[in-house]
PDB file of C-alpha atoms in Angstrom:
ATOM      1  CA  MET A 188    -138.302 -34.049-156.922  1.00 37.00           C
ATOM      2  CA  LYS A 189    -136.970 -31.746-154.458  1.00 41.00           C
ATOM      3  CA  ARG A 190    -136.895 -34.853-152.590  1.00 38.00           C
ATOM      4  CA  ILE A 191    -134.936 -36.739-155.034  1.00 34.00           C
ATOM      5  CA  LEU A 192    -132.296 -33.619-155.252  1.00 39.00           C
ATOM      6  CA  GLN A 193    -131.585 -33.726-151.659  1.00 39.00           C
ATOM      7  CA  ILE A 194    -131.011 -37.275-151.612  1.00 35.00           C
ATOM      8  CA  PHE A 195    -128.859 -36.983-154.801  1.00 36.00           C
ATOM      9  CA  LEU A 196    -126.730 -34.199-153.315  1.00 39.00           C
ATOM     10  CA  PHE A 197    -125.885 -35.936-150.188  1.00 38.00           C
ATOM     11  CA  LEU A 198    -125.086 -39.189-151.952  1.00 35.00           C
ATOM     12  CA  SER A 199    -123.046 -37.281-154.430  1.00 37.00           C
ATOM     13  CA  ILE A 200    -120.912 -35.784-151.855  1.00 39.00           C
ATOM     14  CA  SER A 201    -120.469 -38.967-149.666  1.00 39.00           C
ATOM     15  CA  VAL A 202    -119.698 -41.472-152.631  1.00 37.00           C
ATOM     16  CA  ALA A 203    -117.340 -39.160-153.601  1.00 39.00           C
ATOM     17  CA  ALA A 204    -115.600 -38.867-150.567  1.00 43.00           C
ATOM     18  CA  GLY A 205    -115.667 -42.796-149.823  1.00 49.00           C
ATOM     19  CA  ALA A 206    -118.773 -42.552-148.031  1.00 63.00           C
ATOM     20  CA  GLN A 207    -117.429 -40.091-145.266  1.00 78.00           C
ATOM     21  CA  ALA A 208    -119.287 -37.197-143.885  1.00 83.00           C
ATOM     22  CA  LEU A 209    -118.192 -33.613-144.567  1.00 89.00           C
ATOM     23  CA  PRO A 210    -115.362 -34.296-146.568  1.00 89.00           C
ATOM     24  CA  PHE A 211    -114.334 -30.652-147.104  1.00 90.00           C
ATOM     25  CA  VAL A 212    -112.797 -30.669-143.633  1.00 94.00           C
ATOM     26  CA  ALA A 213    -110.058 -32.807-144.994  1.00 93.00           C
ATOM     27  CA  ALA A 214    -108.808 -30.227-147.710  1.00 93.00           C
ATOM     28  CA  ASP A 215    -106.430 -27.322-147.907  1.00 94.00           C
ATOM     29  CA  TYR A 216    -107.852 -24.205-148.933  1.00 95.00           C
ATOM     30  CA  SER A 217    -105.388 -21.806-147.993  1.00 97.00           C
ATOM     31  CA  SER A 218    -102.720 -20.404-150.388  1.00 97.00           C
ATOM     32  CA  ALA A 219     -99.762 -21.492-148.069  1.00 96.00           C
ATOM     33  CA  ALA A 220    -100.888 -24.879-147.859  1.00 97.00           C
ATOM     34  CA  LEU A 221    -102.206 -25.460-151.469  1.00 97.00           C
ATOM     35  CA  SER A 222     -98.519 -24.245-152.412  1.00 97.00           C
ATOM     36  CA  LYS A 223     -96.962 -27.151-151.003  1.00 97.00           C
ATOM     37  CA  ALA A 224     -99.765 -29.361-151.913  1.00 97.00           C
ATOM     38  CA  GLY A 225    -100.665 -29.612-147.951  1.00 96.00           C
ATOM     39  CA  ALA A 226     -97.222 -30.840-146.980  1.00 97.00           C
ATOM     40  CA  VAL A 227     -97.601 -28.195-143.987  1.00 97.00           C
ATOM     41  CA  ALA A 228     -97.283 -30.589-141.180  1.00 97.00           C
ATOM     42  CA  THR A 229     -94.059 -29.079-139.998  1.00 98.00           C
ATOM     43  CA  ASP A 230     -94.538 -25.676-141.619  1.00 97.00           C
ATOM     44  CA  VAL A 231     -93.040 -23.025-138.997  1.00 96.00           C
ATOM     45  CA  THR A 232     -92.949 -20.226-141.506  1.00 93.00           C
ATOM     46  CA  SER A 233     -96.277 -19.587-142.516  1.00 94.00           C
ATOM     47  CA  THR A 234     -98.765 -20.344-139.384  1.00 96.00           C
ATOM     48  CA  ALA A 235    -101.507 -18.199-139.799  1.00 98.00           C
ATOM     49  CA  MET A 236    -103.865 -21.211-140.652  1.00 98.00           C
ATOM     50  CA  SER A 237    -102.222 -23.676-138.235  1.00 97.00           C
ATOM     51  CA  ALA A 238    -105.655 -24.150-136.634  1.00 97.00           C
ATOM     52  CA  PHE A 239    -106.563 -26.233-139.664  1.00 97.00           C
ATOM     53  CA  GLY A 240    -103.064 -27.815-139.646  1.00 94.00           C
ATOM     54  CA  ASN A 241    -100.595 -28.615-136.909  1.00 97.00           C
ATOM     55  CA  ILE A 242    -100.945 -26.093-134.071  1.00 96.00           C
ATOM     56  CA  ALA A 243     -97.912 -27.558-132.368  1.00 98.00           C
ATOM     57  CA  ALA A 244     -95.512 -26.187-135.042  1.00 98.00           C
ATOM     58  CA  VAL A 245     -96.269 -22.538-134.017  1.00 98.00           C
ATOM     59  CA  PRO A 246     -93.941 -22.506-130.827  1.00 98.00           C
ATOM     60  CA  TYR A 247     -91.181 -23.000-133.182  1.00 97.00           C
ATOM     61  CA  SER A 248     -92.076 -20.076-135.245  1.00 96.00           C
ATOM     62  CA  ASP A 249     -89.977 -16.965-135.239  1.00 94.00           C
ATOM     63  CA  LYS A 250     -92.995 -15.074-135.185  1.00 96.00           C
ATOM     64  CA  THR A 251     -95.095 -13.585-132.228  1.00 97.00           C
ATOM     65  CA  ALA A 252     -98.094 -13.307-134.286  1.00 98.00           C
ATOM     66  CA  ASP A 253     -99.104 -14.127-137.632  1.00 98.00           C
ATOM     67  CA  PHE A 254    -102.327 -13.597-139.473  1.00 98.00           C
ATOM     68  CA  ALA A 255    -104.165 -14.135-143.006  1.00 98.00           C
ATOM     69  CA  LEU A 256    -107.020 -13.492-144.987  1.00 98.00           C
ATOM     70  CA  GLY A 257    -107.600 -15.289-148.272  1.00 98.00           C
ATOM     71  CA  TYR A 258    -110.213 -16.334-150.964  1.00 98.00           C
ATOM     72  CA  THR A 259    -109.875 -19.319-152.978  1.00 97.00           C
ATOM     73  CA  SER A 260    -111.744 -20.049-156.251  1.00 96.00           C
ATOM     74  CA  TRP A 261    -112.261 -23.505-155.663  1.00 94.00           C
ATOM     75  CA  GLN A 262    -112.429 -26.573-158.444  1.00 91.00           C
ATOM     76  CA  PRO A 263    -113.737 -23.973-161.021  1.00 91.00           C
ATOM     77  CA  GLY A 264    -114.270 -26.412-163.751  1.00 86.00           C
ATOM     78  CA  PHE A 265    -116.287 -29.010-161.304  1.00 82.00           C
ATOM     79  CA  THR A 266    -118.010 -27.232-158.037  1.00 80.00           C
ATOM     80  CA  ASP A 267    -117.065 -23.595-159.002  1.00 83.00           C
ATOM     81  CA  SER A 268    -117.266 -22.651-155.292  1.00 90.00           C
ATOM     82  CA  ASP A 269    -115.984 -19.523-153.700  1.00 95.00           C
ATOM     83  CA  VAL A 270    -114.099 -19.997-150.407  1.00 97.00           C
ATOM     84  CA  ILE A 271    -112.948 -17.251-147.996  1.00 98.00           C
ATOM     85  CA  TYR A 272    -110.725 -17.890-144.848  1.00 98.00           C
ATOM     86  CA  ALA A 273    -109.103 -16.180-142.165  1.00 98.00           C
ATOM     87  CA  GLY A 274    -106.806 -17.587-139.276  1.00 98.00           C
ATOM     88  CA  GLY A 275    -104.068 -16.105-136.942  1.00 98.00           C
ATOM     89  CA  THR A 276    -101.720 -17.254-134.394  1.00 98.00           C
ATOM     90  CA  TYR A 277    -100.409 -15.404-131.378  1.00 98.00           C
ATOM     91  CA  LYS A 278     -97.540 -16.542-129.082  1.00 98.00           C
ATOM     92  CA  LEU A 279     -98.373 -15.413-125.305  1.00 98.00           C
ATOM     93  CA  THR A 280     -94.916 -16.369-124.393  1.00 97.00           C
ATOM     94  CA  LYS A 281     -91.924 -18.181-126.606  1.00 95.00           C
ATOM     95  CA  ASP A 282     -93.346 -21.514-125.766  1.00 98.00           C
ATOM     96  CA  LEU A 283     -97.240 -20.914-125.404  1.00 98.00           C
ATOM     97  CA  ALA A 284     -99.442 -20.105-128.579  1.00 98.00           C
ATOM     98  CA  LEU A 285    -102.914 -19.957-129.591  1.00 98.00           C
ATOM     99  CA  SER A 286    -104.404 -20.337-132.952  1.00 98.00           C
ATOM    100  CA  VAL A 287    -107.800 -19.483-134.448  1.00 98.00           C
ATOM    101  CA  GLY A 288    -109.406 -19.787-137.860  1.00 98.00           C
ATOM    102  CA  ALA A 289    -112.531 -19.931-140.146  1.00 98.00           C
ATOM    103  CA  VAL A 290    -113.167 -21.326-143.750  1.00 98.00           C
ATOM    104  CA  SER A 291    -116.385 -20.270-145.384  1.00 97.00           C
ATOM    105  CA  GLY A 292    -117.501 -22.089-148.673  1.00 93.00           C
ATOM    106  CA  MET A 293    -120.348 -21.178-151.060  1.00 90.00           C
ATOM    107  CA  TYR A 294    -121.335 -23.255-154.228  1.00 84.00           C
ATOM    108  CA  GLN A 295    -123.236 -22.229-156.894  1.00 81.00           C
ATOM    109  CA  LYS A 296    -127.153 -21.652-156.556  1.00 77.00           C
ATOM    110  CA  TYR A 297    -129.455 -24.124-158.146  1.00 72.00           C
ATOM    111  CA  ASP A 298    -133.125 -23.934-158.820  1.00 70.00           C
ATOM    112  CA  ILE A 299    -135.756 -25.740-156.676  1.00 69.00           C
ATOM    113  CA  VAL A 300    -138.824 -27.445-158.262  1.00 67.00           C
ATOM    114  CA  ASP A 301    -141.899 -29.358-156.522  1.00 63.00           C
ATOM    115  CA  ASP A 302    -143.024 -32.517-157.717  1.00 65.00           C
ATOM    116  CA  SER A 303    -145.503 -30.703-160.555  1.00 66.00           C
ATOM    117  CA  GLY A 304    -142.399 -29.088-161.856  1.00 64.00           C
ATOM    118  CA  LEU A 305    -143.202 -25.852-160.298  1.00 64.00           C
ATOM    119  CA  GLY A 306    -140.196 -23.608-159.316  1.00 63.00           C
ATOM    120  CA  GLN A 307    -140.075 -22.829-155.642  1.00 66.00           C
ATOM    121  CA  GLY A 308    -137.086 -20.467-155.316  1.00 69.00           C
ATOM    122  CA  SER A 309    -133.453 -21.248-155.086  1.00 74.00           C
ATOM    123  CA  PHE A 310    -130.474 -22.461-152.952  1.00 77.00           C
ATOM    124  CA  LYS A 311    -126.960 -21.782-152.657  1.00 82.00           C
ATOM    125  CA  PRO A 312    -125.422 -24.722-150.684  1.00 87.00           C
ATOM    126  CA  SER A 313    -122.565 -24.014-148.162  1.00 90.00           C
ATOM    127  CA  GLU A 314    -119.990 -24.987-145.814  1.00 93.00           C
ATOM    128  CA  LEU A 315    -118.304 -23.814-142.531  1.00 96.00           C
ATOM    129  CA  GLN A 316    -115.582 -24.707-140.463  1.00 97.00           C
ATOM    130  CA  LEU A 317    -114.170 -22.733-137.170  1.00 98.00           C
ATOM    131  CA  LYS A 318    -111.396 -24.060-135.115  1.00 98.00           C
ATOM    132  CA  VAL A 319    -109.207 -22.838-131.967  1.00 98.00           C
ATOM    133  CA  GLY A 320    -106.324 -24.279-130.596  1.00 97.00           C
ATOM    134  CA  ALA A 321    -103.413 -23.956-128.159  1.00 98.00           C
ATOM    135  CA  ALA A 322     -99.917 -25.330-128.179  1.00 98.00           C
ATOM    136  CA  TYR A 323     -97.212 -25.591-125.862  1.00 98.00           C
ATOM    137  CA  ARG A 324     -93.527 -26.109-126.104  1.00 98.00           C
ATOM    138  CA  ILE A 325     -92.688 -28.896-123.142  1.00 97.00           C
ATOM    139  CA  LEU A 326     -89.229 -29.308-124.089  1.00 97.00           C
ATOM    140  CA  PRO A 327     -86.615 -27.080-126.083  1.00 95.00           C
ATOM    141  CA  PHE A 328     -87.155 -30.055-128.989  1.00 96.00           C
ATOM    142  CA  LEU A 329     -90.606 -30.924-128.046  1.00 98.00           C
ATOM    143  CA  SER A 330     -94.071 -29.170-128.543  1.00 98.00           C
ATOM    144  CA  ALA A 331     -97.760 -30.561-128.253  1.00 98.00           C
ATOM    145  CA  GLY A 332    -101.069 -28.866-129.426  1.00 98.00           C
ATOM    146  CA  VAL A 333    -104.949 -29.740-129.155  1.00 98.00           C
ATOM    147  CA  GLY A 334    -107.221 -28.101-131.598  1.00 98.00           C
ATOM    148  CA  LEU A 335    -111.105 -28.074-131.057  1.00 98.00           C
ATOM    149  CA  GLY A 336    -113.552 -27.330-134.137  1.00 97.00           C
ATOM    150  CA  TYR A 337    -117.055 -27.517-135.670  1.00 96.00           C
ATOM    151  CA  ALA A 338    -118.132 -27.903-139.329  1.00 95.00           C
ATOM    152  CA  SER A 339    -121.596 -27.600-140.850  1.00 93.00           C
ATOM    153  CA  SER A 340    -122.761 -28.329-144.500  1.00 89.00           C
ATOM    154  CA  SER A 341    -126.154 -26.938-145.815  1.00 87.00           C
ATOM    155  CA  LEU A 342    -127.289 -28.904-148.866  1.00 76.00           C
ATOM    156  CA  THR A 343    -130.473 -27.644-149.234  1.00 73.00           C
ATOM    157  CA  ASP A 344    -133.122 -25.353-147.201  1.00 70.00           C
ATOM    158  CA  GLN A 345    -134.027 -27.912-145.095  1.00 73.00           C
ATOM    159  CA  LEU A 346    -130.742 -30.457-145.349  1.00 76.00           C
ATOM    160  CA  SER A 347    -127.808 -29.523-143.339  1.00 82.00           C
ATOM    161  CA  TYR A 348    -125.135 -31.375-141.019  1.00 85.00           C
ATOM    162  CA  GLY A 349    -122.653 -30.781-138.565  1.00 90.00           C
ATOM    163  CA  ALA A 350    -120.164 -32.259-136.314  1.00 93.00           C
ATOM    164  CA  LEU A 351    -117.491 -31.193-133.582  1.00 95.00           C
ATOM    165  CA  MET A 352    -114.248 -32.564-133.774  1.00 96.00           C
ATOM    166  CA  ALA A 353    -110.740 -32.513-132.303  1.00 97.00           C
ATOM    167  CA  ASP A 354    -106.908 -32.345-133.482  1.00 98.00           C
ATOM    168  CA  VAL A 355    -104.197 -33.272-131.505  1.00 98.00           C
ATOM    169  CA  PHE A 356    -100.490 -33.220-132.494  1.00 98.00           C
ATOM    170  CA  LEU A 357     -96.922 -33.605-131.474  1.00 98.00           C
ATOM    171  CA  MET A 358     -93.764 -32.145-132.862  1.00 98.00           C
ATOM    172  CA  SER A 359     -89.850 -32.186-132.163  1.00 98.00           C
ATOM    173  CA  ARG A 360     -87.123 -29.897-133.879  1.00 97.00           C
ATOM    174  CA  LEU A 361     -83.693 -30.628-133.765  1.00 96.00           C
ATOM    175  CA  GLY A 362     -81.639 -28.156-135.858  1.00 93.00           C
ATOM    176  CA  GLY A 363     -83.370 -28.357-139.399  1.00 95.00           C
ATOM    177  CA  LEU A 364     -85.014 -31.474-138.986  1.00 98.00           C
ATOM    178  CA  LYS A 365     -88.331 -31.560-137.942  1.00 98.00           C
ATOM    179  CA  VAL A 366     -91.248 -34.065-137.095  1.00 98.00           C
ATOM    180  CA  ALA A 367     -94.503 -33.949-136.562  1.00 98.00           C
ATOM    181  CA  LEU A 368     -97.364 -36.804-135.763  1.00 98.00           C
ATOM    182  CA  GLY A 369    -100.970 -36.135-134.906  1.00 98.00           C
ATOM    183  CA  VAL A 370    -104.546 -37.066-135.356  1.00 98.00           C
ATOM    184  CA  SER A 371    -106.817 -34.234-137.342  1.00 97.00           C
ATOM    185  CA  ASP A 372    -110.628 -34.284-137.248  1.00 96.00           C
ATOM    186  CA  LEU A 373    -111.405 -36.748-134.757  1.00 95.00           C
ATOM    187  CA  GLY A 374    -115.005 -36.619-134.166  1.00 92.00           C
ATOM    188  CA  SER A 375    -118.591 -37.747-134.074  1.00 82.00           C
ATOM    189  CA  ALA A 376    -120.386 -39.368-136.608  1.00 81.00           C
ATOM    190  CA  VAL A 377    -122.985 -37.760-138.715  1.00 84.00           C
ATOM    191  CA  LEU A 378    -126.237 -38.849-139.129  1.00 77.00           C
ATOM    192  CA  SER A 379    -127.838 -38.884-142.664  1.00 71.00           C
ATOM    193  CA  GLU A 380    -131.793 -38.206-143.320  1.00 70.00           C
ATOM    194  CA  THR A 381    -131.872 -41.864-144.157  1.00 70.00           C
ATOM    195  CA  GLY A 382    -130.726 -42.818-140.689  1.00 71.00           C
ATOM    196  CA  ASP A 383    -127.345 -44.146-142.091  1.00 77.00           C
ATOM    197  CA  ARG A 384    -124.183 -42.994-140.089  1.00 82.00           C
ATOM    198  CA  TYR A 385    -121.184 -41.614-141.835  1.00 84.00           C
ATOM    199  CA  SER A 386    -118.000 -40.818-140.188  1.00 89.00           C
ATOM    200  CA  LEU A 387    -115.599 -38.049-140.762  1.00 93.00           C
ATOM    201  CA  PRO A 388    -112.291 -38.314-142.692  1.00 94.00           C
ATOM    202  CA  THR A 389    -110.303 -39.038-139.705  1.00 96.00           C
ATOM    203  CA  ALA A 390    -106.563 -38.989-140.471  1.00 96.00           C
ATOM    204  CA  VAL A 391    -103.438 -39.966-138.798  1.00 98.00           C
ATOM    205  CA  THR A 392    -100.545 -37.635-140.235  1.00 98.00           C
ATOM    206  CA  LEU A 393     -96.778 -38.107-139.933  1.00 98.00           C
ATOM    207  CA  GLY A 394     -94.556 -35.231-141.157  1.00 98.00           C
ATOM    208  CA  LEU A 395     -90.999 -34.999-141.889  1.00 98.00           C
ATOM    209  CA  GLY A 396     -89.346 -31.868-142.749  1.00 98.00           C
ATOM    210  CA  TYR A 397     -86.168 -29.960-143.231  1.00 98.00           C
ATOM    211  CA  ASP A 398     -85.009 -26.321-143.605  1.00 96.00           C
ATOM    212  CA  LYS A 399     -81.422 -24.980-144.007  1.00 94.00           C
ATOM    213  CA  GLU A 400     -79.910 -21.582-145.196  1.00 91.00           C
ATOM    214  CA  LEU A 401     -77.815 -22.252-148.046  1.00 89.00           C
ATOM    215  CA  ILE A 402     -75.771 -19.203-148.102  1.00 86.00           C
ATOM    216  CA  ASP A 403     -76.725 -15.930-146.791  1.00 87.00           C
ATOM    217  CA  ASN A 404     -80.075 -14.794-147.724  1.00 91.00           C
ATOM    218  CA  HIS A 405     -80.849 -18.065-149.711  1.00 95.00           C
ATOM    219  CA  LYS A 406     -82.757 -21.198-147.718  1.00 96.00           C
ATOM    220  CA  ILE A 407     -84.700 -23.916-148.523  1.00 97.00           C
ATOM    221  CA  ASP A 408     -87.374 -25.883-146.532  1.00 97.00           C
ATOM    222  CA  LEU A 409     -88.324 -29.545-147.810  1.00 98.00           C
ATOM    223  CA  ALA A 410     -91.535 -31.312-146.269  1.00 98.00           C
ATOM    224  CA  PHE A 411     -93.131 -34.746-146.651  1.00 98.00           C
ATOM    225  CA  ASP A 412     -96.501 -35.481-145.101  1.00 98.00           C
ATOM    226  CA  ALA A 413     -98.390 -38.835-145.009  1.00 98.00           C
ATOM    227  CA  ASP A 414    -101.933 -39.330-144.150  1.00 97.00           C
ATOM    228  CA  CYS A 415    -103.431 -42.423-143.111  1.00 97.00           C
ATOM    229  CA  TYR A 416    -107.163 -42.002-142.835  1.00 95.00           C
ATOM    230  CA  VAL A 417    -109.276 -44.386-140.385  1.00 91.00           C
ATOM    231  CA  GLU A 418    -111.323 -45.531-143.200  1.00 87.00           C
ATOM    232  CA  GLY A 419    -108.336 -47.176-144.858  1.00 90.00           C
ATOM    233  CA  ALA A 420    -107.178 -44.755-147.485  1.00 94.00           C
ATOM    234  CA  PHE A 421    -103.584 -43.288-147.693  1.00 96.00           C
ATOM    235  CA  ALA A 422    -102.514 -40.098-148.857  1.00 97.00           C
ATOM    236  CA  ALA A 423     -99.133 -38.484-149.063  1.00 98.00           C
ATOM    237  CA  SER A 424     -97.531 -34.912-150.289  1.00 98.00           C
ATOM    238  CA  VAL A 425     -94.297 -33.738-150.971  1.00 98.00           C
ATOM    239  CA  GLY A 426     -93.515 -29.882-150.885  1.00 98.00           C
ATOM    240  CA  ALA A 427     -90.563 -27.422-151.355  1.00 98.00           C
ATOM    241  CA  GLU A 428     -90.149 -23.989-150.626  1.00 98.00           C
ATOM    242  CA  TYR A 429     -87.066 -21.432-151.821  1.00 97.00           C
ATOM    243  CA  ILE A 430     -87.051 -18.496-149.435  1.00 96.00           C
ATOM    244  CA  PHE A 431     -85.057 -14.807-150.388  1.00 95.00           C
ATOM    245  CA  LYS A 432     -84.009 -12.760-147.865  1.00 91.00           C
ATOM    246  CA  ASP A 433     -87.196 -13.680-145.979  1.00 89.00           C
ATOM    247  CA  MET A 434     -88.997 -11.270-148.626  1.00 95.00           C
ATOM    248  CA  ILE A 435     -89.310 -13.692-151.495  1.00 97.00           C
ATOM    249  CA  SER A 436     -90.643 -17.226-151.837  1.00 97.00           C
ATOM    250  CA  VAL A 437     -91.010 -19.867-154.293  1.00 98.00           C
ATOM    251  CA  ASN A 438     -93.070 -23.127-153.805  1.00 98.00           C
ATOM    252  CA  ALA A 439     -94.107 -26.253-155.277  1.00 98.00           C
ATOM    253  CA  GLY A 440     -95.798 -29.518-154.538  1.00 98.00           C
ATOM    254  CA  TYR A 441     -97.409 -32.614-155.335  1.00 97.00           C
ATOM    255  CA  ARG A 442    -100.234 -34.604-153.516  1.00 97.00           C
ATOM    256  CA  TYR A 443    -101.008 -38.301-153.976  1.00 96.00           C
ATOM    257  CA  GLY A 444    -104.574 -38.547-153.424  1.00 94.00           C
ATOM    258  CA  GLY A 445    -104.961 -42.474-153.883  1.00 93.00           C
ATOM    259  CA  LYS A 446    -108.734 -43.340-152.803  1.00 90.00           C
ATOM    260  CA  SER A 447    -108.699 -40.363-149.857  1.00 91.00           C
ATOM    261  CA  VAL A 448    -111.094 -37.656-149.907  1.00 87.00           C
ATOM    262  CA  ILE A 449    -108.796 -35.285-151.778  1.00 90.00           C
ATOM    263  CA  PRO A 450    -107.346 -36.208-155.264  1.00 90.00           C
ATOM    264  CA  SER A 451    -103.847 -36.198-156.551  1.00 95.00           C
ATOM    265  CA  TYR A 452    -102.707 -32.792-157.723  1.00 96.00           C
ATOM    266  CA  ALA A 453     -99.554 -30.557-158.321  1.00 97.00           C
ATOM    267  CA  SER A 454     -99.243 -26.935-157.199  1.00 97.00           C
ATOM    268  CA  LEU A 455     -97.048 -23.801-157.436  1.00 98.00           C
ATOM    269  CA  GLY A 456     -97.267 -20.976-155.492  1.00 98.00           C
ATOM    270  CA  LEU A 457     -95.474 -17.472-155.061  1.00 98.00           C
ATOM    271  CA  GLY A 458     -95.158 -15.357-152.016  1.00 97.00           C
ATOM    272  CA  CYS A 459     -93.367 -11.938-150.944  1.00 97.00           C
ATOM    273  CA  ARG A 460     -93.456  -9.752-147.609  1.00 95.00           C
ATOM    274  CA  LEU A 461     -92.077  -6.565-146.667  1.00 95.00           C
ATOM    275  CA  CYS A 462     -92.609  -4.592-143.633  1.00 94.00           C
ATOM    276  CA  GLY A 463     -94.519  -7.506-141.953  1.00 95.00           C
ATOM    277  CA  ILE A 464     -97.157  -7.473-144.817  1.00 97.00           C
ATOM    278  CA  GLY A 465     -97.617 -10.499-146.911  1.00 97.00           C
ATOM    279  CA  LEU A 466     -99.000 -11.480-150.180  1.00 98.00           C
ATOM    280  CA  GLU A 467     -99.248 -15.287-151.203  1.00 98.00           C
ATOM    281  CA  LEU A 468    -100.515 -16.956-154.184  1.00 98.00           C
ATOM    282  CA  ALA A 469    -101.143 -20.595-155.290  1.00 98.00           C
ATOM    283  CA  TYR A 470    -102.368 -22.389-158.161  1.00 98.00           C
ATOM    284  CA  ILE A 471    -103.514 -26.001-159.071  1.00 97.00           C
ATOM    285  CA  LEU A 472    -102.037 -27.135-162.302  1.00 96.00           C
ATOM    286  CA  PRO A 473    -104.277 -28.452-164.787  1.00 92.00           C
ATOM    287  CA  MET A 474    -104.278 -32.302-164.812  1.00 84.00           C
ATOM    288  CA  ALA A 475    -106.862 -34.456-166.765  1.00 81.00           C
ATOM    289  CA  GLU A 476    -109.681 -35.802-164.650  1.00 78.00           C
ATOM    290  CA  VAL A 477    -108.742 -33.843-161.705  1.00 82.00           C
ATOM    291  CA  PRO A 478    -111.612 -31.769-160.165  1.00 86.00           C
ATOM    292  CA  MET A 479    -109.007 -29.342-158.424  1.00 89.00           C
ATOM    293  CA  SER A 480    -107.459 -28.269-161.721  1.00 93.00           C
ATOM    294  CA  ASN A 481    -107.108 -24.514-161.947  1.00 95.00           C
ATOM    295  CA  THR A 482    -107.971 -24.140-158.311  1.00 96.00           C
ATOM    296  CA  LEU A 483    -106.446 -20.438-157.372  1.00 97.00           C
ATOM    297  CA  SER A 484    -105.935 -19.278-154.086  1.00 98.00           C
ATOM    298  CA  VAL A 485    -104.659 -15.365-152.817  1.00 98.00           C
ATOM    299  CA  ALA A 486    -104.090 -14.256-149.289  1.00 98.00           C
ATOM    300  CA  VAL A 487    -102.777 -11.259-147.579  1.00 98.00           C
ATOM    301  CA  GLY A 488    -101.245 -11.262-144.260  1.00 98.00           C
ATOM    302  CA  TYR A 489     -99.440  -9.482-141.408  1.00 98.00           C
ATOM    303  CA  SER A 490     -96.752 -10.850-139.018  1.00 97.00           C
ATOM    304  CA  PHE A 491     -94.648  -9.713-136.628  1.00 96.00           C
TER     305      PHE A 491
END
């Protein structure tokens, strides 16, 4: 029975993700990203978790450094997992930036039984992502970034998978107009226990953004991201952010998931920042048959 459970766990994840391995690498877990439904390819305001987004956006940030530590209650009515994430960016010069981040997810514990039905203890599935990256502004209006990462998933005490991956992005900014183009989660295929090979959810992303100061102390930032997955799926996100005095922000977003590894959802977010210390909240609105409904994320950060 333990063998059956192992196969079921792997297949349930693979089938749900369109027969792709480690589908969680395509998800957005941070409150900054969730609050705008993942439309963050051109985000130059909240850059702490850019290692999992577009590292090429960091040189355009007006911050020297940006750090964040957060917690997400992921899919509480479905997988009910706990996710802890941390990340940071630092600009060595006005044109050269570094980024690092980590995401750790823990699922609910389950009991293990042998073929005779006897209990053999329990196991808590887990996931881990680690990424580092660097970006350089080649021209005043053009930057490039490269990220490297590792992801692993432990489904049982004897069954785990891992893969290396890379991200490559270009970004241009002309006034308030921002354009980003890149490839994320490009890496090696994962070999299952049965010998089948599953590809990572590699995606080509086009991001469009526009920010503008309306009047003194009032600013808006609009964003649109389109993701074309190598396996054929298409997804798109739209997000909007209103910022008052660089202290209070209100966010909203919607993602069309299509047949991609991350389903459709709508989100809201709220942030505040004072003396460099920030607090961010994001909430996924309840929707019928949406596993991510009621997902809640909170993060504290510091920037200068």
